[in-house]
Structure formats: structure tokens, C-alpha cells
């Protein structure tokens, strides 16, 4: 469980969607990178957490996608699921 981590989905231009992902305090001082986005049966987004952010900043990333097939699953390369 990551605590305080969450994502929100919003519409951007021409029907595209954006996933805003914010990681909780346990990840302060880290950066988020996109590892993979898959759209087979559902949309799966895999992120990689790396060193390099400011210690006092909450890591976040905006991910633009053409479509989201439910159920959307976001997880880290370590297998932690973000809900």
C-alpha cells in the first residue's frame, strides 16, 4: 500500500485522455518515468520510480493516451498497484 498516491483521468484535446498520477509522501525525492503503456484487453500503465527528484517535492506525471480501456491499471515496475 502506497498511501496518499492516486490518479485522476481528464479529457484533453480531440477526445484524448490524460492520466494525472501523483505519488504519496513515501516517494518524496523520487521521479516518475513511464515504462510501458499497453492497450490489449484493458489499459495497463507501468511506471518506474527513480532517484533524482527534490526531497521536498511530491512526484507526479501527466500521461496522455488516445483511449482508456477499462479497467485501467497503473503499477510500478516493482508490482505496486496505484488506485
Coordinates of C-alpha atoms in Angstrom, one line a residue:
X1 CA 0.0 0.0 0.0
X2 CA 1.4 3.4 -1.1
X3 CA -0.8 5.7 0.9
X4 CA -1.7 9.2 -0.5
X5 CA -0.9 8.1 -4.1
X6 CA -3.7 8.5 -6.6
X7 CA -4.5 9.2 -10.2
X8 CA -7.2 11.2 -12.0
X9 CA -8.5 11.0 -15.5
X10 CA -9.4 14.0 -17.6
X11 CA -10.2 14.9 -21.2
X12 CA -7.7 16.8 -23.3
X13 CA -7.9 17.8 -26.9
X14 CA -9.9 15.9 -29.6
X15 CA -11.1 13.1 -27.3
X16 CA -7.7 12.2 -25.9
X17 CA -7.5 11.5 -22.2
X18 CA -4.9 12.4 -19.7
X19 CA -4.0 10.5 -16.6
X20 CA -2.6 12.7 -13.8
X21 CA -0.6 10.5 -11.4
X22 CA 0.5 11.8 -8.0
X23 CA 2.7 9.7 -5.7
X24 CA 2.4 9.9 -1.9
X25 CA 4.9 11.2 0.6
X26 CA 6.7 7.9 0.8
X27 CA 8.1 8.7 -2.7
X28 CA 9.3 12.3 -1.9
X29 CA 12.7 12.8 -3.6
X30 CA 11.9 10.4 -6.5
X31 CA 11.0 10.9 -10.1
X32 CA 8.4 9.0 -12.2
X33 CA 9.1 7.6 -15.6
X34 CA 6.8 5.8 -18.0
X35 CA 8.0 2.2 -18.5
X36 CA 5.1 0.9 -20.7
X37 CA 1.6 1.6 -21.8
X38 CA -0.5 -1.4 -23.1
X39 CA -4.0 -1.4 -24.6
X40 CA -4.7 -5.1 -25.1
X41 CA -7.8 -6.1 -23.2
X42 CA -7.5 -3.2 -20.8
X43 CA -5.2 -0.2 -20.4
X44 CA -2.2 -1.0 -18.3
X45 CA 0.4 1.7 -17.4
X46 CA 3.7 0.6 -15.9
X47 CA 5.8 3.3 -14.2
X48 CA 9.4 3.3 -12.9
X49 CA 10.3 5.1 -9.7
X50 CA 13.9 6.5 -9.9
X51 CA 16.1 8.7 -7.7
X52 CA 16.6 12.3 -8.7
X53 CA 13.7 14.5 -7.5
X54 CA 13.8 17.2 -4.9
X55 CA 13.4 15.9 -1.4
X56 CA 10.6 18.3 -0.6
X57 CA 8.6 17.7 -3.8
X58 CA 5.8 15.2 -4.4
X59 CA 6.5 13.2 -7.6
X60 CA 3.8 13.4 -10.3
X61 CA 3.5 12.8 -14.0
X62 CA 0.8 13.5 -16.7
X63 CA 0.3 10.8 -19.2
X64 CA -1.6 11.4 -22.5
X65 CA -3.4 8.5 -24.1
X66 CA -5.6 8.1 -27.1
X67 CA -8.1 5.9 -25.2
X68 CA -8.5 4.1 -21.9
X69 CA -10.0 0.6 -21.9
X70 CA -11.4 -0.3 -18.5
X71 CA -10.3 -1.5 -16.1
X72 CA -7.3 0.9 -16.1
X73 CA -4.4 -0.5 -14.1
X74 CA -1.4 1.6 -13.0
X75 CA 1.5 -0.2 -11.3
X76 CA 5.2 0.3 -10.6
X77 CA 7.9 -1.9 -12.1
X78 CA 8.0 -3.5 -8.6
X79 CA 4.4 -4.5 -8.9
X80 CA 2.8 -1.9 -6.5
X81 CA -0.7 -1.0 -7.8
X82 CA -1.8 2.6 -7.6
X83 CA -5.6 3.1 -7.1

